CSV table of C-alpha atoms in Angstrom, one decimal:
chain,number,residue,atom,x,y,z
A,1,MET,CA,0.1,-23.6,35.1
A,2,LYS,CA,-2.7,-21.7,36.9
A,3,LYS,CA,-0.7,-18.5,36.6
A,4,THR,CA,-0.3,-19.0,32.9
A,5,MET,CA,-4.0,-19.7,32.3
A,6,LEU,CA,-4.9,-16.6,34.3
A,7,SER,CA,-2.6,-14.4,32.2
A,8,VAL,CA,-4.1,-15.7,29.0
A,9,ALA,CA,-7.6,-15.2,30.3
A,10,LEU,CA,-6.8,-11.6,31.3
A,11,LEU,CA,-5.2,-10.9,28.0
A,12,ALA,CA,-8.3,-12.2,26.1
A,13,ALA,CA,-10.5,-10.1,28.4
A,14,ALA,CA,-8.5,-7.0,27.7
A,15,THR,CA,-8.8,-7.5,23.9
A,16,THR,CA,-12.5,-8.3,24.0
A,17,ALA,CA,-13.3,-5.4,26.3
A,18,ASN,CA,-11.6,-3.0,23.9
A,19,ALA,CA,-13.4,-4.4,20.8
A,20,GLN,CA,-16.7,-4.0,22.5
A,21,GLY,CA,-15.9,-0.5,23.6
A,22,GLY,CA,-15.1,0.5,20.0
A,23,ASN,CA,-18.2,-1.2,18.5
A,24,THR,CA,-16.0,-3.4,16.7
A,25,GLY,CA,-0.1,-1.4,3.2
A,26,MET,CA,2.2,-1.8,2.3
A,27,GLY,CA,4.0,-1.2,6.9
A,28,GLY,CA,3.2,1.5,9.3
A,29,HIS,CA,4.8,3.1,12.4
A,30,ASP,CA,4.0,1.2,15.6
A,31,GLY,CA,4.1,4.2,17.9
A,32,ASP,CA,5.1,4.1,21.6
A,33,TYR,CA,1.9,2.9,23.2
A,34,LYS,CA,1.3,0.7,26.3
A,35,SER,CA,-0.5,-2.5,25.5
A,36,LEU,CA,-4.0,-3.2,26.7
A,37,ALA,CA,-2.8,-6.3,28.5
A,38,GLU,CA,-0.3,-4.3,30.5
A,39,LYS,CA,-3.0,-1.7,31.4
A,40,VAL,CA,-5.9,-4.1,32.2
A,41,ALA,CA,-4.2,-7.3,33.3
A,42,LYS,CA,-1.2,-5.6,34.8
A,43,LEU,CA,1.1,-8.0,33.0
A,44,GLU,CA,4.8,-7.0,32.6
A,45,LYS,CA,6.3,-8.1,29.2
A,46,LYS,CA,9.6,-9.9,29.7
A,47,THR,CA,10.4,-10.3,26.1
A,48,GLU,CA,9.8,-8.9,22.6
A,49,ALA,CA,9.2,-12.3,21.1
A,50,PHE,CA,5.5,-11.7,20.6
A,51,ASN,CA,3.7,-8.4,19.9
A,52,LEU,CA,0.0,-8.4,18.8
A,53,TYR,CA,-1.8,-5.6,17.0
A,54,PHE,CA,-5.2,-5.1,15.5
A,55,ASN,CA,-5.5,-2.5,12.7
A,56,TYR,CA,-9.1,-1.3,12.5
A,57,ALA,CA,-10.8,1.6,10.8
A,58,ALA,CA,-14.4,2.3,10.0
A,59,SER,CA,-16.5,5.3,8.8
A,60,TYR,CA,-19.8,6.6,7.7
A,61,ARG,CA,-19.5,7.8,4.1
A,62,LEU,CA,-21.5,10.2,1.9
A,63,GLU,CA,-20.5,9.9,-1.8
A,64,LYS,CA,-21.4,11.5,-5.1
A,65,ASN,CA,-20.4,10.7,-8.7
A,66,SER,CA,-21.0,13.3,-11.4
A,67,LEU,CA,-22.0,10.5,-13.9
A,68,ASN,CA,-25.2,10.1,-12.0
A,69,ASP,CA,-27.4,12.4,-9.9
A,70,ASP,CA,-27.7,10.2,-6.9
A,71,ALA,CA,-25.7,10.6,-3.7
A,72,THR,CA,-25.2,7.4,-1.6
A,73,SER,CA,-24.3,6.9,2.0
A,74,GLY,CA,-23.6,4.1,4.5
A,75,PHE,CA,-21.3,2.7,7.1
A,76,ALA,CA,-18.2,0.9,5.8
A,77,ASN,CA,-15.3,-1.0,7.2
A,78,LYS,CA,-12.1,0.5,5.9
A,79,GLN,CA,-9.4,-1.8,7.4
A,80,LEU,CA,-9.4,-4.9,9.5
A,81,ARG,CA,-6.0,-6.5,9.9
A,82,ILE,CA,-4.4,-8.6,12.6
A,83,GLU,CA,-0.6,-8.4,13.0
A,84,MET,CA,2.0,-10.3,15.0
A,85,LYS,CA,5.7,-9.8,15.1
A,86,GLY,CA,8.7,-10.2,17.4
A,87,ASN,CA,12.4,-10.8,17.9
A,88,LEU,CA,13.5,-14.3,18.9
A,89,GLY,CA,16.9,-13.5,20.3
A,90,ASP,CA,19.4,-11.2,18.8
A,91,HIS,CA,19.2,-12.4,15.3
A,92,LEU,CA,15.9,-14.1,14.3
A,93,PHE,CA,12.7,-12.1,13.8
A,94,TYR,CA,9.3,-12.6,12.2
A,95,ARG,CA,6.2,-10.7,11.1
A,96,ILE,CA,2.7,-11.8,10.1
A,97,ARG,CA,-0.1,-9.5,8.9
A,98,HIS,CA,-3.5,-10.9,7.8
A,99,ARG,CA,-6.6,-9.2,6.5
A,100,LEU,CA,-9.7,-10.6,8.2
A,101,ASN,CA,-12.1,-9.3,5.6
A,102,LYS,CA,-10.5,-10.6,2.4
A,103,ALA,CA,-10.7,-13.9,0.5
A,104,ASP,CA,-8.5,-16.7,2.0
A,105,GLN,CA,-8.3,-19.1,-0.9
A,106,ALA,CA,-4.7,-20.1,-1.7
A,107,ARG,CA,-3.4,-18.6,-5.0
A,108,THR,CA,-2.1,-20.7,-7.9
A,109,GLU,CA,1.5,-19.3,-8.0
A,110,ASP,CA,2.6,-18.8,-4.3
A,111,ASN,CA,0.0,-20.9,-2.4
A,112,PHE,CA,-0.7,-17.9,-0.1
A,113,ALA,CA,-4.1,-16.4,0.3
A,114,LYS,CA,-4.6,-12.8,-0.9
A,115,ALA,CA,-5.7,-12.1,2.7
A,116,THR,CA,-2.2,-12.7,3.9
A,117,ASP,CA,-0.2,-9.5,3.4
A,118,ILE,CA,3.0,-10.6,5.1
A,119,MET,CA,4.3,-13.9,6.4
A,120,MET,CA,8.1,-13.6,6.7
A,121,VAL,CA,11.1,-14.5,8.8
A,122,GLY,CA,14.3,-12.6,8.9
A,123,TRP,CA,17.9,-12.9,10.2
A,124,LYS,CA,19.9,-10.0,11.4
A,125,PHE,CA,23.6,-10.9,10.9
A,126,ASN,CA,24.7,-7.6,12.5
A,127,ASP,CA,23.8,-3.9,12.6
A,128,LYS,CA,24.6,-3.7,8.9
A,129,MET,CA,23.3,-6.8,7.2
A,130,THR,CA,19.8,-8.4,7.3
A,131,ILE,CA,18.0,-10.9,5.1
A,132,GLN,CA,14.2,-11.6,5.0
A,133,ALA,CA,12.2,-14.3,3.2
A,134,GLY,CA,8.6,-15.4,2.8
A,135,LYS,CA,5.6,-13.3,1.7
A,136,LEU,CA,6.7,-9.7,1.8
A,137,CYS,CA,5.6,-6.2,0.8
A,138,GLN,CA,7.7,-5.4,-2.2
A,139,ILE,CA,10.3,-2.7,-1.5
A,140,TRP,CA,9.1,-0.1,-4.1
A,141,GLY,CA,9.6,2.7,-1.7
A,142,GLY,CA,7.9,6.1,-1.8
A,143,PHE,CA,6.2,7.4,1.3
A,144,GLU,CA,2.6,6.8,0.2
A,145,PHE,CA,3.4,3.2,-0.7
A,146,ASP,CA,5.1,2.5,2.7
A,147,GLU,CA,2.5,4.0,4.9
A,148,ASN,CA,0.2,1.8,7.0
A,149,PRO,CA,-2.9,1.3,4.8
A,150,MET,CA,-5.1,2.1,7.7
A,151,TYR,CA,-4.0,5.7,7.5
A,152,ILE,CA,-4.7,6.2,3.8
A,153,TYR,CA,-8.0,7.9,3.0
A,154,GLN,CA,-7.4,7.5,-0.8
A,155,TYR,CA,-4.5,5.9,-2.6
A,156,SER,CA,-3.1,7.2,-5.9
A,157,ASP,CA,-4.3,5.4,-9.0
A,158,MET,CA,-1.0,3.6,-9.3
A,159,VAL,CA,-0.8,2.3,-5.7
A,160,ASP,CA,-4.5,1.5,-5.7
A,161,ASN,CA,-4.1,-0.8,-8.6
A,162,MET,CA,-0.7,-2.4,-7.7
A,163,ASP,CA,-0.4,-6.0,-6.5
A,164,ASN,CA,2.6,-5.8,-4.2
A,165,PHE,CA,2.5,-8.5,-1.5
A,166,MET,CA,4.6,-11.3,-3.1
A,167,ALA,CA,6.6,-14.3,-2.0
A,168,GLY,CA,10.3,-13.6,-2.3
A,169,ILE,CA,13.6,-12.7,-0.5
A,170,VAL,CA,15.1,-9.3,0.5
A,171,ALA,CA,18.7,-8.6,1.5
A,172,SER,CA,19.6,-5.2,3.0
A,173,TYR,CA,22.9,-3.5,3.9
A,174,LYS,CA,23.6,-0.4,5.9
A,175,PRO,CA,27.1,0.9,5.3
A,176,VAL,CA,26.3,3.6,7.9
A,177,PRO,CA,23.3,3.8,10.2
A,178,THR,CA,21.5,6.5,8.2
A,179,GLN,CA,21.8,4.8,4.7
A,180,GLU,CA,20.3,1.5,3.6
A,181,LEU,CA,20.6,-0.4,0.3
A,182,ALA,CA,18.3,-3.3,-0.4
A,183,VAL,CA,17.7,-5.7,-3.2
A,184,GLU,CA,14.7,-8.0,-3.7
A,185,ILE,CA,13.8,-11.0,-5.9
A,186,SER,CA,10.1,-12.0,-5.7
A,187,ASP,CA,7.3,-13.5,-7.7
A,188,ALA,CA,5.8,-11.1,-10.2
A,189,ASN,CA,2.2,-12.3,-9.5
A,190,THR,CA,0.4,-14.4,-6.9
A,191,ASP,CA,-1.3,-16.4,-9.7
A,192,LYS,CA,-0.4,-18.1,-12.9
A,193,LEU,CA,-0.6,-16.0,-16.1
A,194,SER,CA,-3.9,-17.7,-17.2
A,195,ASP,CA,-5.5,-16.8,-13.8
A,196,VAL,CA,-4.4,-13.1,-14.0
A,197,TYR,CA,-5.1,-12.3,-17.6
A,198,GLY,CA,-7.4,-15.2,-18.8
A,199,SER,CA,-6.7,-18.1,-21.2
A,200,PRO,CA,-6.4,-17.5,-24.0
A,201,ALA,CA,-5.5,-13.8,-23.7
A,202,TYR,CA,-3.9,-11.4,-26.2
A,203,SER,CA,-2.0,-8.1,-26.1
A,204,VAL,CA,-2.5,-5.3,-28.6
A,205,GLU,CA,0.9,-4.8,-30.3
A,206,SER,CA,1.8,-1.2,-30.8
A,207,ASP,CA,4.0,-1.8,-33.7
A,208,GLY,CA,1.0,-2.5,-35.9
A,209,SER,CA,1.4,-6.3,-36.0
A,210,GLY,CA,-2.0,-6.9,-34.6
A,211,LYS,CA,-2.3,-9.1,-31.5
A,212,ARG,CA,0.0,-11.5,-29.7
A,213,LEU,CA,-1.0,-14.5,-27.6
A,214,LEU,CA,0.2,-14.1,-24.1
A,215,LYS,CA,2.3,-17.0,-22.9
A,216,GLN,CA,3.5,-17.9,-19.4
A,217,ALA,CA,7.1,-16.9,-18.8
A,218,ASN,CA,9.5,-19.5,-17.5
A,219,HIS,CA,10.7,-17.2,-14.8
A,220,PRO,CA,8.0,-14.7,-13.8
A,221,LEU,CA,10.0,-12.7,-11.3
A,222,THR,CA,10.4,-9.1,-10.0
A,223,TYR,CA,13.8,-7.6,-9.3
A,224,ILE,CA,14.0,-4.3,-7.3
A,225,VAL,CA,16.9,-2.2,-6.0
A,226,ASN,CA,16.0,0.2,-3.2
A,227,TRP,CA,17.7,3.1,-1.3
A,228,ASN,CA,16.5,4.5,1.9
A,229,GLY,CA,18.4,7.6,3.1
A,230,SER,CA,18.2,9.8,6.2
A,231,PHE,CA,19.9,13.2,6.5
A,232,LEU,CA,20.1,16.1,8.9
A,233,GLY,CA,19.3,13.9,11.9
A,234,GLY,CA,16.2,12.3,10.3
A,235,LYS,CA,14.7,15.6,9.1
A,236,LEU,CA,15.2,14.8,5.4
A,237,ASN,CA,14.5,11.2,4.2
A,238,THR,CA,14.5,9.5,0.9
A,239,ARG,CA,13.0,6.2,-0.4
A,240,TRP,CA,14.0,5.5,-4.0
A,241,SER,CA,13.7,2.4,-6.1
A,242,TRP,CA,14.0,0.9,-9.6
A,243,GLY,CA,12.6,-2.5,-10.6
A,244,ILE,CA,11.7,-4.7,-13.5
A,245,GLN,CA,8.9,-7.4,-13.5
A,246,THR,CA,8.4,-10.3,-16.0
A,247,GLN,CA,4.7,-10.4,-16.8
A,248,ALA,CA,4.6,-12.8,-19.7
A,249,GLU,CA,7.0,-14.2,-22.3
A,250,HIS,CA,8.7,-11.1,-23.9
A,251,LYS,CA,6.6,-8.8,-21.8
A,252,TYR,CA,8.2,-6.7,-19.0
A,253,SER,CA,7.1,-3.9,-16.6
A,254,ARG,CA,9.6,-1.3,-15.3
A,255,MET,CA,9.0,1.1,-12.5
A,256,LEU,CA,10.8,4.1,-11.0
A,257,VAL,CA,9.9,5.5,-7.5
A,258,LEU,CA,11.4,8.6,-6.0
A,259,GLY,CA,10.1,9.6,-2.5
A,260,GLN,CA,11.3,12.6,-0.5
A,261,GLN,CA,10.2,13.5,3.0
A,262,LEU,CA,10.6,16.5,5.3
A,263,ASN,CA,10.2,15.3,8.9
A,264,LEU,CA,9.9,17.9,11.6
A,265,PRO,CA,8.6,17.5,15.2
A,266,ARG,CA,5.2,18.9,14.4
A,267,PHE,CA,5.1,19.0,10.6
A,268,GLN,CA,5.7,16.2,8.1
A,269,TRP,CA,5.6,16.6,4.3
A,270,TYR,CA,6.5,14.3,1.4
A,271,LEU,CA,6.6,14.3,-2.4
A,272,ASP,CA,6.5,11.1,-4.3
A,273,TYR,CA,7.0,10.4,-8.0
A,274,MET,CA,6.0,7.0,-9.4
A,275,GLY,CA,6.5,6.0,-13.0
A,276,ALA,CA,5.4,2.7,-14.6
A,277,PHE,CA,6.5,1.7,-18.1
A,278,ASP,CA,4.5,-1.5,-18.9
A,279,GLY,CA,5.2,-3.8,-21.8
A,280,LEU,CA,1.8,-5.2,-20.9
A,281,ASP,CA,-0.8,-3.1,-19.0
A,282,ARG,CA,0.0,-4.4,-15.5
A,283,LEU,CA,-2.1,-1.9,-13.7
A,284,GLY,CA,-5.0,-2.5,-16.0
A,285,ILE,CA,-6.3,1.1,-16.0
A,286,ALA,CA,-6.0,1.9,-19.7
A,287,THR,CA,-7.3,-1.6,-20.7
A,288,ALA,CA,-10.4,-1.2,-18.5
A,289,GLU,CA,-11.2,2.3,-19.7
A,290,LEU,CA,-10.4,2.0,-23.4
A,291,LYS,CA,-11.4,-1.7,-23.8
A,292,PRO,CA,-9.2,-2.9,-26.7
A,293,THR,CA,-10.8,-5.7,-28.7
A,294,PHE,CA,-10.3,-7.7,-31.9
A,295,GLY,CA,-13.9,-8.9,-31.9
A,296,ASP,CA,-13.1,-12.5,-30.9
A,297,ASN,CA,-14.5,-12.2,-27.4
A,298,VAL,CA,-11.3,-13.1,-25.6
A,299,PRO,CA,-9.4,-10.9,-23.0
A,300,THR,CA,-7.2,-8.3,-24.8
A,301,TYR,CA,-4.7,-6.0,-23.1
A,302,PHE,CA,-2.7,-2.9,-24.2
A,303,SER,CA,1.0,-3.0,-24.8
A,304,ASP,CA,3.4,-0.1,-24.1
A,305,VAL,CA,1.4,1.7,-21.4
A,306,HIS,CA,3.0,4.5,-19.4
A,307,TYR,CA,1.7,5.8,-16.1
A,308,ASN,CA,2.9,8.8,-14.1
A,309,SER,CA,1.9,9.7,-10.5
A,310,PHE,CA,2.9,12.8,-8.5
A,311,ILE,CA,1.7,12.6,-4.9
A,312,THR,CA,2.2,15.1,-2.1
A,313,LYS,CA,1.0,15.0,1.5
A,314,ALA,CA,1.4,17.1,4.6
A,315,ASN,CA,0.6,16.5,8.3
A,316,TRP,CA,0.5,19.3,10.8
A,317,GLN,CA,0.1,18.7,14.5
A,318,PHE,CA,-1.2,22.2,15.2
A,319,ALA,CA,-2.3,21.5,18.8
A,320,PRO,CA,-1.9,18.7,21.3
A,321,GLN,CA,-3.8,15.6,20.2
A,322,TRP,CA,-4.9,17.2,16.9
A,323,ASN,CA,-3.6,16.7,13.3
A,324,LEU,CA,-4.5,18.4,10.0
A,325,MET,CA,-3.8,16.5,6.8
A,326,VAL,CA,-3.9,17.7,3.2
A,327,LYS,CA,-3.0,15.6,0.2
A,328,GLY,CA,-2.8,16.2,-3.6
A,329,MET,CA,-2.3,13.9,-6.6
A,330,TYR,CA,-1.7,14.5,-10.3
A,331,GLU,CA,-1.6,11.4,-12.6
A,332,THR,CA,-1.5,10.6,-16.3
A,333,ALA,CA,-2.1,7.5,-18.4
A,334,SER,CA,-0.9,6.9,-21.9
A,335,VAL,CA,-0.8,4.1,-24.5
A,336,THR,CA,2.4,5.5,-25.9
A,337,LYS,CA,2.6,4.0,-29.4
A,338,ILE,CA,-1.1,4.3,-30.4
A,339,GLU,CA,-1.8,7.9,-31.6
A,340,ALA,CA,-5.4,8.0,-30.5
A,341,CYS,CA,-4.5,6.8,-27.0
A,342,LYS,CA,-1.5,9.0,-26.2
A,343,ASP,CA,-2.0,11.0,-23.0
A,344,TYR,CA,-5.6,10.0,-23.0
A,345,ARG,CA,-6.2,10.5,-19.3
A,346,LYS,CA,-5.4,13.0,-16.6
A,347,SER,CA,-6.6,12.6,-13.0
A,348,TYR,CA,-6.5,14.8,-10.0
A,349,GLY,CA,-6.9,14.1,-6.3
A,350,TYR,CA,-7.5,16.6,-3.5
A,351,MET,CA,-8.3,15.7,0.0
A,352,GLY,CA,-8.0,16.7,3.6
A,353,SER,CA,-8.8,15.5,7.1
A,354,LEU,CA,-9.0,16.8,10.7
A,355,GLU,CA,-8.0,14.1,13.2
A,356,TYR,CA,-8.4,14.1,17.0
A,357,TYR,CA,-6.5,11.7,19.3
A,358,PRO,CA,-8.7,11.4,22.5
A,359,VAL,CA,-6.3,9.2,24.4
A,360,LYS,CA,-2.7,10.4,24.6
A,361,ASP,CA,-1.0,7.0,24.8
A,362,GLN,CA,-3.1,5.2,22.2
A,363,ASP,CA,-2.9,5.3,18.4
A,364,PHE,CA,-6.7,6.0,18.3
A,365,ARG,CA,-8.0,8.8,16.2
A,366,ILE,CA,-11.4,10.2,15.3
A,367,PHE,CA,-11.5,11.9,11.9
A,368,LEU,CA,-13.6,14.0,9.5
A,369,ALA,CA,-12.3,13.7,5.9
A,370,TYR,CA,-13.1,14.9,2.4
A,371,VAL,CA,-11.8,13.2,-0.7
A,372,GLY,CA,-12.3,14.6,-4.2
A,373,ARG,CA,-11.2,13.2,-7.6
A,374,LYS,CA,-11.4,14.5,-11.1
A,375,PHE,CA,-10.9,12.5,-14.3
A,376,ASN,CA,-10.3,14.2,-17.7
A,377,PHE,CA,-10.0,12.3,-21.0
A,378,SER,CA,-8.7,13.4,-24.4
A,379,ASP,CA,-11.2,14.0,-27.1
A,380,GLU,CA,-9.9,11.1,-29.2
A,381,CYS,CA,-10.9,8.4,-26.7
A,382,LYS,CA,-14.5,9.5,-26.5
A,383,LEU,CA,-14.9,9.0,-22.8
A,384,LYS,CA,-16.8,11.4,-20.6
A,385,ASP,CA,-15.0,13.5,-18.0
A,386,TYR,CA,-16.3,13.0,-14.4
A,387,ASN,CA,-15.6,13.8,-10.8
A,388,THR,CA,-16.3,12.1,-7.5
A,389,ASN,CA,-16.7,13.6,-4.0
A,390,ARG,CA,-16.7,11.8,-0.6
A,391,VAL,CA,-17.1,12.9,3.0
A,392,GLU,CA,-16.2,10.5,5.8
A,393,LEU,CA,-16.7,10.6,9.6
A,394,GLY,CA,-15.1,7.7,11.4
A,395,PHE,CA,-12.2,6.4,13.5
A,396,MET,CA,-9.0,4.5,13.2
A,397,TYR,CA,-7.4,2.4,15.9
A,398,ARG,CA,-4.1,0.5,15.9
A,399,ILE,CA,-4.7,-1.6,18.9
A,400,LYS,CA,-1.5,-2.9,20.6
A,401,ALA,CA,-3.1,-5.8,22.4
A,402,PHE,CA,0.1,-7.3,23.7
């Protein structure tokens, strides 16, 4: 008993010491790092039943928006997530990831808090077949979507506006070790329709019939089919998916994601395409910018909205403990059946960062990053073009505490 209490105390001391020393999605690669408990408390792990991580990132930001003349700056917390996962024997495994800086009120549909990204258990039948259930990150694929959120300086518009942590079930099958097929059925939203869109709420019907009252669907579910492929010894990888989501009665959203990655020892590059075809403006970008209304002071949303995103990113480890990142984005938004709103918006993203890893066996990086965005609107929608610029100096640390 005394030995157990001493081990717990030393583990707590290790975690606290690290937090003081540092002034303290949608996944992510763990890395091969020794835990702080092993280093400081000299404990030897006998099992993989419990692994504890803290994902933390913070920075000092200088920002400017062309719509006003003022530049703003300040310190900001980017990410703060606690993560636990492990294997309980040869078949059973689990994963929990919770955001410590997000609202923890249970939602009306799944009874999970928004702060809880993942709360799942899984069963591995064999090397080919696995099943997972609980609150999961949906299996949309694409390499930006699947990257650990801590490593993202700026998401694309589509991923930034997606709600993708849902209660559901995923089954995956590997016919060969390098190819995986997966299917998922999950909730389409974490809340009831009235909580997401308002009550009453209407959609603008693109067929000229005016507006339609949005009604709760009997089965508001998402269905996704996913393929993850690996070729040439892991040098070429794919993450493709197709899915459909029930948003309201007679209203569906369809999405296609095609992700390709070149993965070399010191250079990694990916190109993603994401396309959303929404019977109801699920992402909400067009509705927020164009503000449809019928003058009755109730929430109104566009129908038949189409979004495209092309995302590319490269990482180059040009020297030991150094990484150079560049990323570009091109995105379009269109209300397809309303002439004045067709192809109303084009947006561009361009960013880069220089990252330094001061400790070789820790996923700890200090970074200097620039993020630029440009938004162009068609003349018909009468919105003003603008651009934003941001410079950040900060750090990221995926702390493997045990």
